[in-house]
Tab-separated table of N, CA and C in Angstrom:
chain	number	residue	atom	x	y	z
H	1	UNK	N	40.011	-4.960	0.074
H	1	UNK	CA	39.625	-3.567	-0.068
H	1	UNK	C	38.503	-3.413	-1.081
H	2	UNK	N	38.420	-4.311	-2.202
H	2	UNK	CA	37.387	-4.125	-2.950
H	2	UNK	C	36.605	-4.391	-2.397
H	3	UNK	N	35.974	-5.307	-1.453
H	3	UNK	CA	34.685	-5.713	-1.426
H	3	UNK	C	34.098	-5.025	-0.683
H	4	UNK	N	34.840	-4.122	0.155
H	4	UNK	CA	34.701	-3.259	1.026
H	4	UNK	C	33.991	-1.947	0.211
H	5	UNK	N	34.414	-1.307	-0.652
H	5	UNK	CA	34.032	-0.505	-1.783
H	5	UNK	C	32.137	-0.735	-2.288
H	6	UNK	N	32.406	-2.038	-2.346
H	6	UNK	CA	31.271	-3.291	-3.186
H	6	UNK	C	30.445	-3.001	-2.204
H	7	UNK	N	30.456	-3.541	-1.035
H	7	UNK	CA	29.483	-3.131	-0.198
H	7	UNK	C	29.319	-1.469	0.269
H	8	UNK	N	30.058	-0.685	0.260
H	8	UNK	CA	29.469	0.827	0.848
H	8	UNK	C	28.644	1.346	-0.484
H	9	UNK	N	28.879	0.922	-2.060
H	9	UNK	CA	28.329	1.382	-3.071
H	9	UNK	C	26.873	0.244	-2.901
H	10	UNK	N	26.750	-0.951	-2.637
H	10	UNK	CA	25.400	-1.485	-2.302
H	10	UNK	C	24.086	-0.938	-1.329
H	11	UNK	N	25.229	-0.094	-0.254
H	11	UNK	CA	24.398	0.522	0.872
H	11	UNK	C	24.098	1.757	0.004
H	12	UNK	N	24.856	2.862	-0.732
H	12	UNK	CA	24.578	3.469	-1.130
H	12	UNK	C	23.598	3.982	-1.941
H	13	UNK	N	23.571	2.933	-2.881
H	13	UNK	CA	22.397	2.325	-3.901
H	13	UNK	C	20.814	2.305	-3.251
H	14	UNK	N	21.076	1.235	-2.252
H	14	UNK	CA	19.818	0.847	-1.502
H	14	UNK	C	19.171	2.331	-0.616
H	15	UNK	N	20.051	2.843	-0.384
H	15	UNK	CA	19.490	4.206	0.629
H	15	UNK	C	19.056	5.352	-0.372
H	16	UNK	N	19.307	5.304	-1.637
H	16	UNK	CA	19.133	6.045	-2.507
H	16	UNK	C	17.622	5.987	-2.979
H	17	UNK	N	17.540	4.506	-3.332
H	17	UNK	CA	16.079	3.690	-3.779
H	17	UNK	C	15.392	3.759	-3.092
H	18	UNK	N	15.762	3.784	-1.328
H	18	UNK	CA	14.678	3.563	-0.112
H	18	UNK	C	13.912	4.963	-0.318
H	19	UNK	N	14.739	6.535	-0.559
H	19	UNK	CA	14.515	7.859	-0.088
H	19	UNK	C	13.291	8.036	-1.336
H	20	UNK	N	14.128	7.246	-2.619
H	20	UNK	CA	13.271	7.780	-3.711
H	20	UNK	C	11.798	7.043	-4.080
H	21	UNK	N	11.654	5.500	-3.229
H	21	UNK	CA	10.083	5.543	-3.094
H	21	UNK	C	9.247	5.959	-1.964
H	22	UNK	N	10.478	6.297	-0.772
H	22	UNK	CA	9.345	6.766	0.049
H	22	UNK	C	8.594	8.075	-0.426
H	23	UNK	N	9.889	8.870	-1.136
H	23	UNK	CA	9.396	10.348	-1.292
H	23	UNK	C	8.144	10.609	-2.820
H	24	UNK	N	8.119	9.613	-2.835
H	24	UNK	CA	6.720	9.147	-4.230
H	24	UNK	C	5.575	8.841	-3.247
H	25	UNK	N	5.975	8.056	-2.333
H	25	UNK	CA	4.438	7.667	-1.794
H	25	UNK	C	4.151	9.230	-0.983
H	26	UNK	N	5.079	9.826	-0.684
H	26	UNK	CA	4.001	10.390	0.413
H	26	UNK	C	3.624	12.119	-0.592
H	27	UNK	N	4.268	11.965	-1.879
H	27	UNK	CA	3.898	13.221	-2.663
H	27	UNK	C	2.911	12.994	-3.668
H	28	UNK	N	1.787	11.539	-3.424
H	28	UNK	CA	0.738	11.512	-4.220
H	28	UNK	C	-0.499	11.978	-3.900
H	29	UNK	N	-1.297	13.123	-4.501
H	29	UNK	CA	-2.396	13.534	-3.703
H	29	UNK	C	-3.255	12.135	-3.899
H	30	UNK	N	-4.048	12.328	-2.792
H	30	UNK	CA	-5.117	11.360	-1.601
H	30	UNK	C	-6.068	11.098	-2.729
H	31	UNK	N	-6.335	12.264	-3.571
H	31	UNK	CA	-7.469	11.745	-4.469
H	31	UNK	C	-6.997	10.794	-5.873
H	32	UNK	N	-5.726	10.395	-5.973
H	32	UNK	CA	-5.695	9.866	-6.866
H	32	UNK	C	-5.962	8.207	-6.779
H	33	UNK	N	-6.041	7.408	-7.519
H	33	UNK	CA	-6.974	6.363	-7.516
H	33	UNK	C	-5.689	4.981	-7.298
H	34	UNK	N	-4.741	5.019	-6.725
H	34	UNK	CA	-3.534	4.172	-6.520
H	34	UNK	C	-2.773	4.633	-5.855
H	35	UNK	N	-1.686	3.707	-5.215
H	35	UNK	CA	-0.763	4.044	-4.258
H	35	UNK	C	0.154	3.233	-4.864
H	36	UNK	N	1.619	3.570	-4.163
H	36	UNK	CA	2.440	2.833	-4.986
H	36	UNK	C	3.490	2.460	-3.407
H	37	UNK	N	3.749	0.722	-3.839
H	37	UNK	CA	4.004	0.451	-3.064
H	37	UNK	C	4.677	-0.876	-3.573
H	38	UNK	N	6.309	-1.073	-2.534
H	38	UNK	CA	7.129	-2.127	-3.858
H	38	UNK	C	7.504	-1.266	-4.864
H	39	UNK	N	7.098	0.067	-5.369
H	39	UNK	CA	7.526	0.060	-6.826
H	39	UNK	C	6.327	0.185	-7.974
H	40	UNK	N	4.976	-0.944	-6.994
H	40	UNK	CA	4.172	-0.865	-8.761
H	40	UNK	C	3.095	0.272	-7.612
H	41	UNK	N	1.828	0.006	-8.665
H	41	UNK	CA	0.748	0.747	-8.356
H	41	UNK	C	0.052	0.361	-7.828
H	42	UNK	N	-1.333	0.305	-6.961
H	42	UNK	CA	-1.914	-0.857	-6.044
H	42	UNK	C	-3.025	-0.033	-6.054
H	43	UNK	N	-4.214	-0.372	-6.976
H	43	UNK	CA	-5.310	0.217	-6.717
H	43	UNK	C	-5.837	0.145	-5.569
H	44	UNK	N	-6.431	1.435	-5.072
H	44	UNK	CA	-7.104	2.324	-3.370
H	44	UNK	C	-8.953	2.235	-3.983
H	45	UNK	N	-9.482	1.431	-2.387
H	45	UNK	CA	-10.568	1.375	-3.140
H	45	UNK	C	-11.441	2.379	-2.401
H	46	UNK	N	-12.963	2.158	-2.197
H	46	UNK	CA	-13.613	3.491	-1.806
H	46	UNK	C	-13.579	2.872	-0.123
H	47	UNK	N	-13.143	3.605	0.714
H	47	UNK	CA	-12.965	3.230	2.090
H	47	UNK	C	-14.446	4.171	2.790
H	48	UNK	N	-14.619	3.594	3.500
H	48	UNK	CA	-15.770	4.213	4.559
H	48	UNK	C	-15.031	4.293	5.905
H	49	UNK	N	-14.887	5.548	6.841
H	49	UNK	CA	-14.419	4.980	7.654
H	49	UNK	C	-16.003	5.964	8.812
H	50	UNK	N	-16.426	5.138	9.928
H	50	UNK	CA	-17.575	5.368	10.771
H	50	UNK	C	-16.673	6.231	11.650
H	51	UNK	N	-17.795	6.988	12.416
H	51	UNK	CA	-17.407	7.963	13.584
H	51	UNK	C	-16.503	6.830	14.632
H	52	UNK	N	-16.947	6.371	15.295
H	52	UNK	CA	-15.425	5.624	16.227
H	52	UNK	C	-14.449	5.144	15.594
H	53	UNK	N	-14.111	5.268	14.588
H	53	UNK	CA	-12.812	5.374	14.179
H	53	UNK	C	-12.360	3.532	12.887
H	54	UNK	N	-13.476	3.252	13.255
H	54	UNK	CA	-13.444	1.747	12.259
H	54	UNK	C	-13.117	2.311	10.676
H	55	UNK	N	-12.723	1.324	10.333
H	55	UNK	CA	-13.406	1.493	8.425
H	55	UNK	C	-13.223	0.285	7.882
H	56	UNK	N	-13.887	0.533	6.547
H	56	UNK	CA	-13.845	-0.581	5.768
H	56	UNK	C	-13.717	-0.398	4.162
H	57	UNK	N	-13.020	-1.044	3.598
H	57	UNK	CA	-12.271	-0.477	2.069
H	57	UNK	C	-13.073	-1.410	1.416
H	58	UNK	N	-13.158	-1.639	-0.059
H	58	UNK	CA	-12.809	-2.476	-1.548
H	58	UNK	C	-12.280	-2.348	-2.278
H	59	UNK	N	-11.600	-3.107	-3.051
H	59	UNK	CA	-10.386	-2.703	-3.673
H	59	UNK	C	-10.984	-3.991	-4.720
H	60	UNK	N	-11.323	-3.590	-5.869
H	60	UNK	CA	-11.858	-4.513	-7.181
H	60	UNK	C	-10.306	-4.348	-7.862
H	61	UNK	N	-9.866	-5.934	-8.152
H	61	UNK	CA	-9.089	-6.163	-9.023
H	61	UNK	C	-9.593	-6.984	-10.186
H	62	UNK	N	-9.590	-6.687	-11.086
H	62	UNK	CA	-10.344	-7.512	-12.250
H	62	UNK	C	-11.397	-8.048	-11.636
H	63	UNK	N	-11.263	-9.935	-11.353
H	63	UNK	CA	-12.467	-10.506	-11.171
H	63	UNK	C	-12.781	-10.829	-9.526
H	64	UNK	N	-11.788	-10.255	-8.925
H	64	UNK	CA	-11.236	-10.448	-7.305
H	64	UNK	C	-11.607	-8.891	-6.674
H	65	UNK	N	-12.140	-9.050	-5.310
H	65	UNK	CA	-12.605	-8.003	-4.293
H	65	UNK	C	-11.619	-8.420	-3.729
H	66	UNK	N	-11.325	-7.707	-2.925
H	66	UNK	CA	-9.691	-7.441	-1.741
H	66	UNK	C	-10.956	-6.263	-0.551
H	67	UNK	N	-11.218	-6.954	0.388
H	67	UNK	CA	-11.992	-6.059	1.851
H	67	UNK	C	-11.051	-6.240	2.474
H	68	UNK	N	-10.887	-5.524	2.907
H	68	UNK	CA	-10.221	-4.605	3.917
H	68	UNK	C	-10.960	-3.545	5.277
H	69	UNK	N	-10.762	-4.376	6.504
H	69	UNK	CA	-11.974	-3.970	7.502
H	69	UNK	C	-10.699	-3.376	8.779
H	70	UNK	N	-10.833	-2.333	9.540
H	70	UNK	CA	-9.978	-2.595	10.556
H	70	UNK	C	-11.403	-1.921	11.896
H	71	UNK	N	-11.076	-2.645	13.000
H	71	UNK	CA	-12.182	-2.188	14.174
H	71	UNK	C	-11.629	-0.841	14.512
H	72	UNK	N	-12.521	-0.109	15.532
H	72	UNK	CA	-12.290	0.829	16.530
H	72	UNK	C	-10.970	-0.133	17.571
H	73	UNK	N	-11.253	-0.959	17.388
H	73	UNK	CA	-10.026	-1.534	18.440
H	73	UNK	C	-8.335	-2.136	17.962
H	74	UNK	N	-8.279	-1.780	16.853
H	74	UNK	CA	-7.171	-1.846	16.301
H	74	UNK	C	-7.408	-3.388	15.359
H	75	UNK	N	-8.520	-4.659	15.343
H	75	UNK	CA	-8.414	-5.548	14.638
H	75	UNK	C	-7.985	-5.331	13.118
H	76	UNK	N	-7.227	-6.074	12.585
H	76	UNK	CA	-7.389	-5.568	11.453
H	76	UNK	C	-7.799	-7.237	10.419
H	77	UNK	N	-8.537	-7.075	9.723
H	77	UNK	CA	-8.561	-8.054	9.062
H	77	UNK	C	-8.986	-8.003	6.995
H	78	UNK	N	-8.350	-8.898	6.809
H	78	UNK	CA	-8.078	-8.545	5.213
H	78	UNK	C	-8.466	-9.719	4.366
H	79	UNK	N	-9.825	-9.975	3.484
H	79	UNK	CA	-10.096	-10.896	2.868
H	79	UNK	C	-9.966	-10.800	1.374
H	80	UNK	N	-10.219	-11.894	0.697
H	80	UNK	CA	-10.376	-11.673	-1.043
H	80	UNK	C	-10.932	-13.018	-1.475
H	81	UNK	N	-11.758	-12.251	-2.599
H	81	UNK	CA	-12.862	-12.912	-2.917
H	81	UNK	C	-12.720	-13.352	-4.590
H	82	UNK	N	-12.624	-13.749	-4.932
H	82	UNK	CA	-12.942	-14.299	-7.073
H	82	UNK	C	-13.771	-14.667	-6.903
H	83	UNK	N	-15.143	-14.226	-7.884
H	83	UNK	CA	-15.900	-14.875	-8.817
H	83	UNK	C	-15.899	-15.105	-9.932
């Protein structure tokens, strides 16, 4: 019977944590300069996105670029760079 307890208070826990970062990510206005995701903060870089629907991000972390490209056709592809 305990473990039974053990686990509905684990689910409980976890559904609690799930509600309370989703409801952070989606109540941050657009202009602020991070997203939070996991828990930490994840700097948002300046995205371009073209009329058919492509775009392309940067995201400067210290000495590392993070591009971020996705096509009009759904490709998505994600590089990073240190100098």
């Amino acid at each position: 019977m305990k473990s039974v307890s053990v686990r509905l208070g684990t689910i409980a826990v976890a559904a609690t944590l799930g509600y309370a970062v989703a409801a952070a990510a989606q109540s941050l206005p657009k202009n602020w300069s991070y997203e939070i995701k996991d828990g930490k903060r994840v700097p948002k870089g300046e995205r371009v996105t073209n009329p058919d629907g492509s775009w392309r991000e940067e995201v400067r972390q210290g000495k590392c670029i993070t591009i971020k490209e996705k096509t009009a056709t759904g490709e998505y592809k994600e590089t990073r760079r240190c100098d």
